[in-house]
């Protein structure tokens, strides 16, 4: 018995040593070149540790009460979490926020339910969305959006806005500080009241003067891209009786209708001055028409109330475009401020970084920004979007965006490569695929709705 016990002890000691050796081998990562690991060990390489320090982009949604901000957000979240079939990204959020937005969408979708309630007086809501990129059957979180839905009365448009005067000054200062670190501002315009103004309705004209114009002062403070988001675009179908496009007998298409809205907005000196200022400073300002419900879900009665159809179908229009525009527009502004020589140096640095893993590349960005080319990028970003809105994580993503815009990223993701190498580089490849997806959607927008770019003289 003593010999058997001793033998068992020796076997256990050998087994334990083997386990420790295997764990050590797995922890130390891939073997150096020339000393490849066995196939069985390559298959057990641990997933990339992403951590919580993702590039984060701050979005502020401004708009008076009853402009459709809440319905817009609920519909956008549903679209980008449950209905993305061909795209390479989707959104995730915390459980409590997901439940809240899903309940709003359920109320929106139910033909027997009232419309979802808007932002209450003094209510400012914040949502954090993680963008999950996917390609080649693999998913990684690549960036985050902080979406701030600001209290409507701060920018006018609510008949009860006087009730918040005591706290208005404090909230205003808070909003101005947030604008300094924003990466995109959404100025929400109520399409229903805008349409009424186009028809000469005094209430619509009053909305333009008391809700949209006061918002301009805040938008002028922003260095980041500005998007006017025109809600309830479904109401504009066949409703502008202007005798066809440009006085012809041809029916108006979507871009023709958007031109009418754009011209009305540009007839206001405050808006026209904002657009001209941003054009001179090479800053982006867009007019994006969206519909959270589409054209077959509700109708407007004689008193202007929206009534849900019993058999209506939700088919949102352009609902994801404002979010997709954030990164391409932000990075385009930075690029506009870079000299050609500096951009070439950054692209050369990007080629050097291609040999690094995703985490090593992030670490290398700090060193890059200390060099002349990196200093030029910081200066360009300071001019383009503001010093407080730029950091190393955004610099890392900008360099990838500038260098990968015309790469065949999906082909690279699906290429047959070494298992361990693919594990280390998948995050970068997937992130580039997401950036390409964003950029391609903006190309489609410009092709279909050239009038959406307010700062582009050629579209006028």
Coordinates of C-alpha atoms in Angstrom, one line a residue:
X1 CA 0.0 0.0 0.0
X2 CA 2.9 2.4 0.8
X3 CA 4.4 1.8 -2.6
X4 CA 1.1 2.5 -4.3
X5 CA 0.5 5.7 -2.3
X6 CA 4.0 6.8 -3.2
X7 CA 3.4 6.1 -6.9
X8 CA 0.1 8.0 -6.8
X9 CA 1.9 10.9 -5.2
X10 CA 4.5 11.0 -8.0
X11 CA 1.9 10.8 -10.7
X12 CA 0.0 13.7 -9.1
X13 CA 3.1 15.8 -8.9
X14 CA 3.9 15.2 -12.6
X15 CA 0.3 16.0 -13.6
X16 CA 0.4 19.2 -11.5
X17 CA 3.7 20.3 -13.1
X18 CA 2.2 19.7 -16.5
X19 CA -0.8 21.8 -15.8
X20 CA 1.4 24.6 -14.5
X21 CA 3.6 24.4 -17.6
X22 CA 0.6 24.5 -19.9
X23 CA -0.9 27.5 -18.0
X24 CA 2.4 29.4 -18.2
X25 CA 2.6 28.6 -22.0
X26 CA -0.9 30.0 -22.6
X27 CA -0.3 33.1 -20.6
X28 CA 2.9 34.1 -22.2
X29 CA 1.1 34.5 -25.6
X30 CA 2.2 33.5 -29.1
X31 CA 5.7 32.0 -29.5
X32 CA 8.4 34.2 -31.2
X33 CA 9.1 33.8 -34.9
X34 CA 11.1 30.7 -35.7
X35 CA 9.7 28.8 -32.7
X36 CA 6.0 28.2 -33.5
X37 CA 3.6 26.8 -31.0
X38 CA 1.9 23.5 -31.6
X39 CA -1.5 23.7 -33.3
X40 CA -3.4 22.6 -30.2
X41 CA -1.9 25.6 -28.3
X42 CA -2.6 28.1 -31.1
X43 CA -6.3 27.2 -30.8
X44 CA -6.4 28.2 -27.1
X45 CA -5.1 31.7 -27.5
X46 CA -7.1 33.9 -25.1
X47 CA -9.5 36.5 -26.6
X48 CA -8.2 40.1 -26.9
X49 CA -8.7 42.0 -23.6
X50 CA -10.6 45.0 -24.9
X51 CA -11.1 46.7 -21.5
X52 CA -13.4 49.6 -20.9
X53 CA -11.3 52.3 -22.5
X54 CA -13.1 52.4 -25.9
X55 CA -13.1 55.5 -28.1
X56 CA -16.1 57.5 -26.9
X57 CA -18.1 60.0 -29.0
X58 CA -20.4 62.5 -27.3
X59 CA -23.6 63.5 -29.0
X60 CA -26.0 66.2 -27.8
X61 CA -29.6 66.3 -29.2
X62 CA -31.2 69.7 -28.9
X63 CA -34.8 70.5 -29.7
X64 CA -37.9 72.0 -28.3
X65 CA -40.7 69.9 -26.8
X66 CA -42.8 67.7 -29.1
X67 CA -40.3 67.7 -31.9
X68 CA -40.1 63.9 -32.0
X69 CA -36.8 63.4 -30.2
X70 CA -38.0 60.6 -28.1
X71 CA -39.7 58.6 -30.9
X72 CA -36.6 59.2 -33.0
X73 CA -34.3 57.7 -30.4
X74 CA -36.5 54.7 -29.7
X75 CA -36.9 53.9 -33.4
X76 CA -33.2 54.3 -34.0
X77 CA -32.3 52.0 -31.2
X78 CA -34.7 49.3 -32.4
X79 CA -33.4 49.6 -35.9
X80 CA -29.8 49.3 -34.9
X81 CA -30.2 46.5 -32.4
X82 CA -32.8 44.1 -34.0
X83 CA -33.2 44.9 -37.7
X84 CA -29.6 45.1 -39.0
X85 CA -29.3 42.4 -41.5
X86 CA -26.6 43.4 -43.9
X87 CA -24.6 45.9 -41.9
X88 CA -21.4 45.2 -39.9
X89 CA -22.4 46.9 -36.7
X90 CA -25.1 46.9 -34.1
X91 CA -25.8 48.8 -30.8
X92 CA -25.9 47.6 -27.3
X93 CA -26.7 49.4 -24.1
X94 CA -27.3 48.6 -20.4
X95 CA -30.2 46.5 -19.4
X96 CA -32.2 49.3 -17.8
X97 CA -31.7 51.6 -20.8
X98 CA -32.5 48.8 -23.2
X99 CA -35.8 48.1 -21.3
X100 CA -36.7 51.8 -21.3
X101 CA -36.1 52.2 -25.0
X102 CA -37.8 48.9 -25.9
X103 CA -40.9 50.0 -23.9
X104 CA -41.0 53.3 -25.7
X105 CA -40.8 51.4 -29.0
X106 CA -43.5 49.0 -28.0
X107 CA -45.8 51.9 -27.1
X108 CA -44.9 53.5 -30.5
X109 CA -45.7 50.3 -32.3
X110 CA -49.0 49.5 -30.6
X111 CA -51.9 51.0 -32.6
X112 CA -54.1 51.2 -29.5
X113 CA -51.5 53.0 -27.3
X114 CA -50.9 56.7 -27.1
X115 CA -47.7 58.1 -28.6
X116 CA -44.7 57.8 -26.3
X117 CA -44.3 60.8 -24.0
X118 CA -41.6 63.4 -24.9
X119 CA -38.9 64.8 -22.7
X120 CA -40.5 66.3 -19.6
X121 CA -39.9 69.9 -18.4
X122 CA -36.4 70.1 -17.0
X123 CA -35.6 66.4 -18.0
X124 CA -32.3 65.6 -19.5
X125 CA -31.7 62.0 -20.4
X126 CA -28.3 60.3 -21.1
X127 CA -27.8 57.0 -23.0
X128 CA -24.6 55.1 -23.6
X129 CA -24.5 52.9 -26.7
X130 CA -21.7 50.4 -27.4
X131 CA -21.1 49.9 -31.1
X132 CA -20.4 46.2 -31.8
X133 CA -18.6 45.5 -35.0
X134 CA -18.9 42.1 -36.7
X135 CA -17.1 40.5 -39.7
X136 CA -16.1 37.0 -40.6
X137 CA -18.3 35.6 -37.8
X138 CA -16.5 37.5 -35.1
X139 CA -17.8 40.4 -32.9
X140 CA -15.9 43.0 -30.9
X141 CA -16.9 46.3 -29.2
X142 CA -15.2 49.1 -31.2
X143 CA -16.5 52.4 -29.9
X144 CA -19.1 54.0 -27.7
X145 CA -21.7 56.8 -28.2
X146 CA -22.8 59.0 -25.3
X147 CA -26.2 60.3 -26.4
X148 CA -27.5 63.3 -24.4
X149 CA -31.2 64.1 -24.9
X150 CA -31.3 67.6 -23.5
X151 CA -34.3 69.3 -21.9
X152 CA -36.5 70.9 -24.5
X153 CA -37.2 74.2 -22.8
X154 CA -33.5 75.1 -22.9
X155 CA -33.9 75.8 -26.6
X156 CA -37.4 77.0 -26.7
X157 CA -40.5 75.5 -28.2
X158 CA -42.5 74.6 -25.0
X159 CA -45.4 76.7 -23.8
X160 CA -44.5 75.9 -20.2
X161 CA -40.8 76.8 -20.5
X162 CA -41.3 79.8 -18.0
X163 CA -41.7 77.3 -15.2
X164 CA -38.0 76.4 -15.3
X165 CA -36.5 79.9 -15.2
X166 CA -35.0 79.5 -11.7
X167 CA -32.8 76.6 -12.9
X168 CA -32.4 77.8 -16.5
X169 CA -29.1 79.6 -16.0
X170 CA -27.4 76.7 -14.2
X171 CA -28.6 74.2 -16.9
X172 CA -27.5 76.6 -19.6
X173 CA -23.9 76.7 -18.2
X174 CA -23.9 72.9 -18.0
X175 CA -25.0 72.6 -21.6
X176 CA -22.4 75.0 -22.8
X177 CA -19.7 73.0 -21.0
X178 CA -20.9 69.8 -22.6
X179 CA -20.9 71.4 -26.0
X180 CA -17.1 72.0 -25.6
X181 CA -16.5 68.2 -25.5
X182 CA -19.2 67.2 -27.9
X183 CA -18.3 65.4 -31.1
X184 CA -21.7 66.0 -32.8
X185 CA -24.7 68.3 -32.2
X186 CA -28.1 67.3 -33.4
X187 CA -30.5 70.2 -33.8
X188 CA -33.9 68.5 -33.9
X189 CA -36.5 70.3 -36.1
X190 CA -40.2 69.3 -35.9
X191 CA -41.1 68.4 -39.5
X192 CA -44.8 68.8 -38.8
X193 CA -44.5 72.5 -37.7
X194 CA -41.9 73.1 -40.4
X195 CA -44.3 71.9 -43.0
X196 CA -47.0 74.2 -41.5
X197 CA -44.6 77.1 -41.8
X198 CA -44.0 76.3 -45.5
X199 CA -47.7 76.4 -46.0
X200 CA -47.9 79.9 -44.4
X201 CA -49.5 78.8 -41.2
X202 CA -48.8 81.4 -38.5
X203 CA -48.1 78.8 -35.9
X204 CA -45.5 77.2 -38.1
X205 CA -43.8 80.5 -38.7
X206 CA -43.9 81.2 -35.0
X207 CA -42.2 77.8 -34.4
X208 CA -39.4 78.8 -36.7
X209 CA -38.8 82.0 -34.9
X210 CA -39.2 80.9 -31.3
X211 CA -37.7 77.4 -31.4
X212 CA -35.3 77.0 -34.3
X213 CA -33.7 80.4 -34.2
X214 CA -33.0 80.3 -30.4
X215 CA -31.1 77.0 -31.0
X216 CA -28.7 78.7 -33.4
X217 CA -26.9 80.5 -30.6
X218 CA -25.9 77.2 -29.0
X219 CA -25.0 75.7 -32.4
X220 CA -22.7 78.6 -33.2
X221 CA -20.6 77.7 -30.1
X222 CA -19.9 74.2 -31.4
X223 CA -16.7 73.3 -33.2
X224 CA -17.9 69.8 -33.9
X225 CA -20.2 68.9 -36.8
X226 CA -23.8 70.1 -36.6
X227 CA -26.7 68.1 -38.0
X228 CA -30.2 69.6 -38.4
X229 CA -32.4 66.5 -38.1
X230 CA -35.7 67.1 -39.7
X231 CA -38.2 64.7 -38.1
X232 CA -41.6 63.4 -39.5
X233 CA -40.3 63.4 -43.1
X234 CA -43.1 61.1 -44.1
X235 CA -45.5 64.1 -43.9
X236 CA -43.7 65.8 -46.8
X237 CA -44.7 63.2 -49.4
X238 CA -46.8 64.9 -52.0
X239 CA -47.8 67.8 -49.7
X240 CA -45.7 70.7 -51.1
X241 CA -47.9 72.1 -53.8
X242 CA -45.2 74.0 -55.7
X243 CA -46.0 72.9 -59.3
X244 CA -43.1 70.4 -59.5
X245 CA -39.4 70.7 -59.2
X246 CA -37.9 74.1 -60.1
X247 CA -41.2 75.2 -61.6
X248 CA -41.4 72.3 -64.0
X249 CA -44.4 69.9 -64.4
X250 CA -42.4 67.0 -63.1
X251 CA -43.4 65.7 -59.6
X252 CA -41.0 66.6 -56.8
X253 CA -38.6 63.9 -55.6
X254 CA -37.2 63.7 -52.1
X255 CA -34.2 66.0 -52.9
X256 CA -36.6 68.6 -54.4
X257 CA -38.6 68.6 -51.2
X258 CA -35.5 68.9 -49.1
X259 CA -34.4 71.9 -51.3
X260 CA -37.7 73.7 -50.4
X261 CA -37.0 73.1 -46.7
X262 CA -33.4 74.1 -47.0
X263 CA -34.3 77.3 -48.8
X264 CA -36.8 78.3 -46.2
X265 CA -34.3 77.7 -43.4
X266 CA -31.6 79.6 -45.3
X267 CA -34.0 82.6 -45.7
X268 CA -33.5 83.1 -41.9
X269 CA -30.5 85.4 -41.3
X270 CA -29.4 83.5 -38.2
X271 CA -29.4 80.1 -39.9
X272 CA -27.8 81.5 -43.0
X273 CA -25.0 83.2 -41.0
X274 CA -24.4 79.9 -39.1
X275 CA -24.0 78.0 -42.4
X276 CA -21.7 80.6 -43.9
X277 CA -19.6 80.7 -40.8
X278 CA -19.1 77.0 -40.8
X279 CA -18.4 77.0 -44.5
X280 CA -15.6 79.5 -44.0
X281 CA -14.2 77.5 -41.1
X282 CA -14.4 74.3 -43.0
X283 CA -16.9 72.8 -40.5
X284 CA -19.7 70.5 -41.5
X285 CA -23.4 71.3 -41.2
X286 CA -26.1 69.0 -42.5
X287 CA -29.9 68.8 -42.9
X288 CA -30.9 65.2 -42.6
X289 CA -34.6 64.3 -43.1
X290 CA -35.8 61.3 -41.0
X291 CA -39.0 59.5 -40.2
X292 CA -39.2 57.3 -37.1
X293 CA -42.3 55.6 -38.4
X294 CA -42.2 55.7 -42.2
X295 CA -45.0 56.5 -44.6
X296 CA -47.5 53.8 -43.9
X297 CA -48.0 53.9 -40.2
X298 CA -50.0 57.0 -39.3
X299 CA -52.0 59.8 -40.9
X300 CA -52.7 63.4 -39.9
X301 CA -56.3 64.5 -39.3
X302 CA -57.8 67.8 -40.1
X303 CA -56.7 69.3 -36.7
X304 CA -53.1 68.2 -37.2
X305 CA -53.1 65.2 -34.8
X306 CA -51.2 62.1 -35.9
X307 CA -53.4 59.0 -35.8
X308 CA -52.0 55.5 -35.9
X309 CA -53.4 53.2 -38.6
X310 CA -54.9 49.9 -37.4
X311 CA -52.9 47.9 -40.0
X312 CA -50.0 50.4 -40.3
X313 CA -46.5 49.2 -40.9
X314 CA -43.4 50.8 -39.3
X315 CA -40.8 51.5 -42.0
X316 CA -38.4 54.2 -40.7
X317 CA -36.6 56.4 -43.1
X318 CA -32.9 57.5 -42.7
X319 CA -33.2 56.8 -39.0
X320 CA -29.6 55.6 -38.6
X321 CA -28.0 58.3 -40.8
X322 CA -27.4 60.9 -38.0
X323 CA -25.5 58.4 -35.9
X324 CA -23.6 57.0 -38.9
X325 CA -22.5 60.5 -39.8
X326 CA -20.8 61.3 -36.5
X327 CA -17.4 59.7 -37.2
X328 CA -17.0 60.5 -41.0
X329 CA -18.0 64.1 -40.4
X330 CA -15.8 64.5 -37.4
X331 CA -12.7 63.1 -39.0
X332 CA -13.4 65.0 -42.3
X333 CA -13.2 68.2 -40.3
X334 CA -9.9 67.2 -38.8
X335 CA -8.5 66.2 -42.2
X336 CA -9.5 69.5 -43.7
X337 CA -7.2 71.3 -41.2
X338 CA -4.2 69.0 -42.0
X339 CA -1.5 70.0 -44.5
X340 CA -0.9 67.4 -47.2
X341 CA 2.7 66.7 -45.9
X342 CA 1.4 66.1 -42.4
X343 CA -1.2 63.7 -43.7
X344 CA 1.4 61.7 -45.6
X345 CA 3.5 61.4 -42.4
X346 CA 0.4 60.1 -40.5
X347 CA -0.3 57.6 -43.3
X348 CA 3.3 56.4 -43.1
X349 CA 2.9 56.0 -39.4
X350 CA -0.3 54.1 -40.0
X351 CA 1.6 51.7 -42.3
X352 CA 4.2 51.1 -39.6
X353 CA 1.4 50.4 -37.1
X354 CA -0.1 47.7 -39.3
X355 CA 2.5 45.3 -38.0
X356 CA 1.4 45.9 -34.4
X357 CA -1.5 44.3 -32.6
X358 CA -4.5 46.5 -31.8
X359 CA -3.5 47.1 -28.2
X360 CA 0.1 47.8 -29.2
X361 CA -1.1 50.3 -31.8
X362 CA -3.1 52.2 -29.2
X363 CA 0.1 52.4 -27.0
X364 CA 2.1 53.6 -30.0
X365 CA -0.3 56.5 -30.6
X366 CA 1.0 58.4 -27.6
X367 CA 4.5 58.3 -28.9
X368 CA 3.3 59.3 -32.4
X369 CA 1.5 62.4 -31.0
X370 CA 4.7 63.6 -29.4
X371 CA 6.4 63.8 -32.9
X372 CA 6.0 66.6 -35.5
X373 CA 3.3 64.7 -37.4
X374 CA 1.4 64.0 -34.2
X375 CA 1.7 67.6 -33.1
X376 CA 0.2 68.7 -36.4
X377 CA -2.7 66.3 -35.9
X378 CA -3.3 67.7 -32.4
X379 CA -3.3 71.3 -33.8
X380 CA -5.7 70.3 -36.6
X381 CA -8.0 68.6 -34.1
X382 CA -7.9 71.6 -31.8
X383 CA -9.0 73.9 -34.7
X384 CA -11.5 71.4 -36.1
X385 CA -13.3 70.1 -33.0
X386 CA -11.7 71.7 -29.9
X387 CA -8.9 70.5 -27.7
X388 CA -11.2 69.1 -25.0
X389 CA -13.0 66.8 -27.5
X390 CA -9.8 65.1 -28.7
X391 CA -7.7 62.4 -27.1
X392 CA -5.4 59.5 -27.9
X393 CA -8.2 57.0 -28.6
X394 CA -9.8 59.3 -31.1
X395 CA -6.3 59.9 -32.7
X396 CA -5.8 56.2 -33.1
X397 CA -9.2 55.7 -34.8
X398 CA -8.6 58.8 -37.0
X399 CA -5.4 57.4 -38.3
X400 CA -7.1 54.1 -39.2
X401 CA -10.0 56.0 -40.9
X402 CA -7.6 58.2 -43.0
X403 CA -5.6 55.3 -44.2
X404 CA -8.3 52.6 -44.7
X405 CA -11.1 54.5 -46.5
X406 CA -10.4 52.8 -49.8
X407 CA -9.1 49.4 -48.5
X408 CA -11.0 46.2 -49.1
X409 CA -11.5 45.6 -45.4
X410 CA -14.1 42.9 -45.7
X411 CA -11.7 40.9 -47.9
X412 CA -9.0 41.3 -45.4
X413 CA -11.2 40.1 -42.5
X414 CA -12.3 37.0 -44.4
X415 CA -8.8 36.1 -45.6
X416 CA -7.3 32.9 -44.5
X417 CA -4.5 33.8 -42.1
X418 CA -2.8 32.2 -39.2
X419 CA -5.2 31.6 -36.3
X420 CA -3.1 33.4 -33.7
X421 CA -2.4 36.4 -36.0
X422 CA -6.0 36.7 -36.9
X423 CA -6.9 36.7 -33.2
X424 CA -4.6 39.6 -32.5
X425 CA -5.7 41.7 -35.5
X426 CA -9.4 41.1 -35.7
X427 CA -10.3 44.1 -33.6
X428 CA -8.5 46.5 -35.9
X429 CA -9.9 44.9 -39.0
X430 CA -13.5 44.9 -37.6
X431 CA -13.1 48.5 -36.5
X432 CA -12.0 49.5 -40.0
X433 CA -15.0 47.6 -41.5
X434 CA -17.3 49.7 -39.2
X435 CA -15.7 52.9 -40.2
X436 CA -16.1 51.9 -43.9
X437 CA -19.8 51.2 -43.3
X438 CA -20.3 54.6 -41.8
X439 CA -18.5 56.3 -44.7
X440 CA -20.4 54.4 -47.3
X441 CA -23.8 55.4 -45.8
X442 CA -22.7 59.0 -46.1
X443 CA -21.8 58.5 -49.7
X444 CA -25.3 57.2 -50.4
X445 CA -26.8 60.1 -48.6
X446 CA -24.9 62.6 -50.7
X447 CA -25.8 60.8 -53.9
X448 CA -29.5 60.6 -53.0
X449 CA -29.9 63.9 -51.1
X450 CA -27.2 66.4 -52.2
X451 CA -29.2 69.2 -50.6
X452 CA -28.5 67.7 -47.2
X453 CA -25.0 69.2 -47.2
X454 CA -25.8 72.8 -46.3
X455 CA -22.2 74.0 -46.5
X456 CA -21.8 72.7 -50.1
X457 CA -22.5 75.5 -52.5
X458 CA -22.6 73.1 -55.5
X459 CA -25.8 71.5 -54.1
X460 CA -27.7 74.7 -54.1

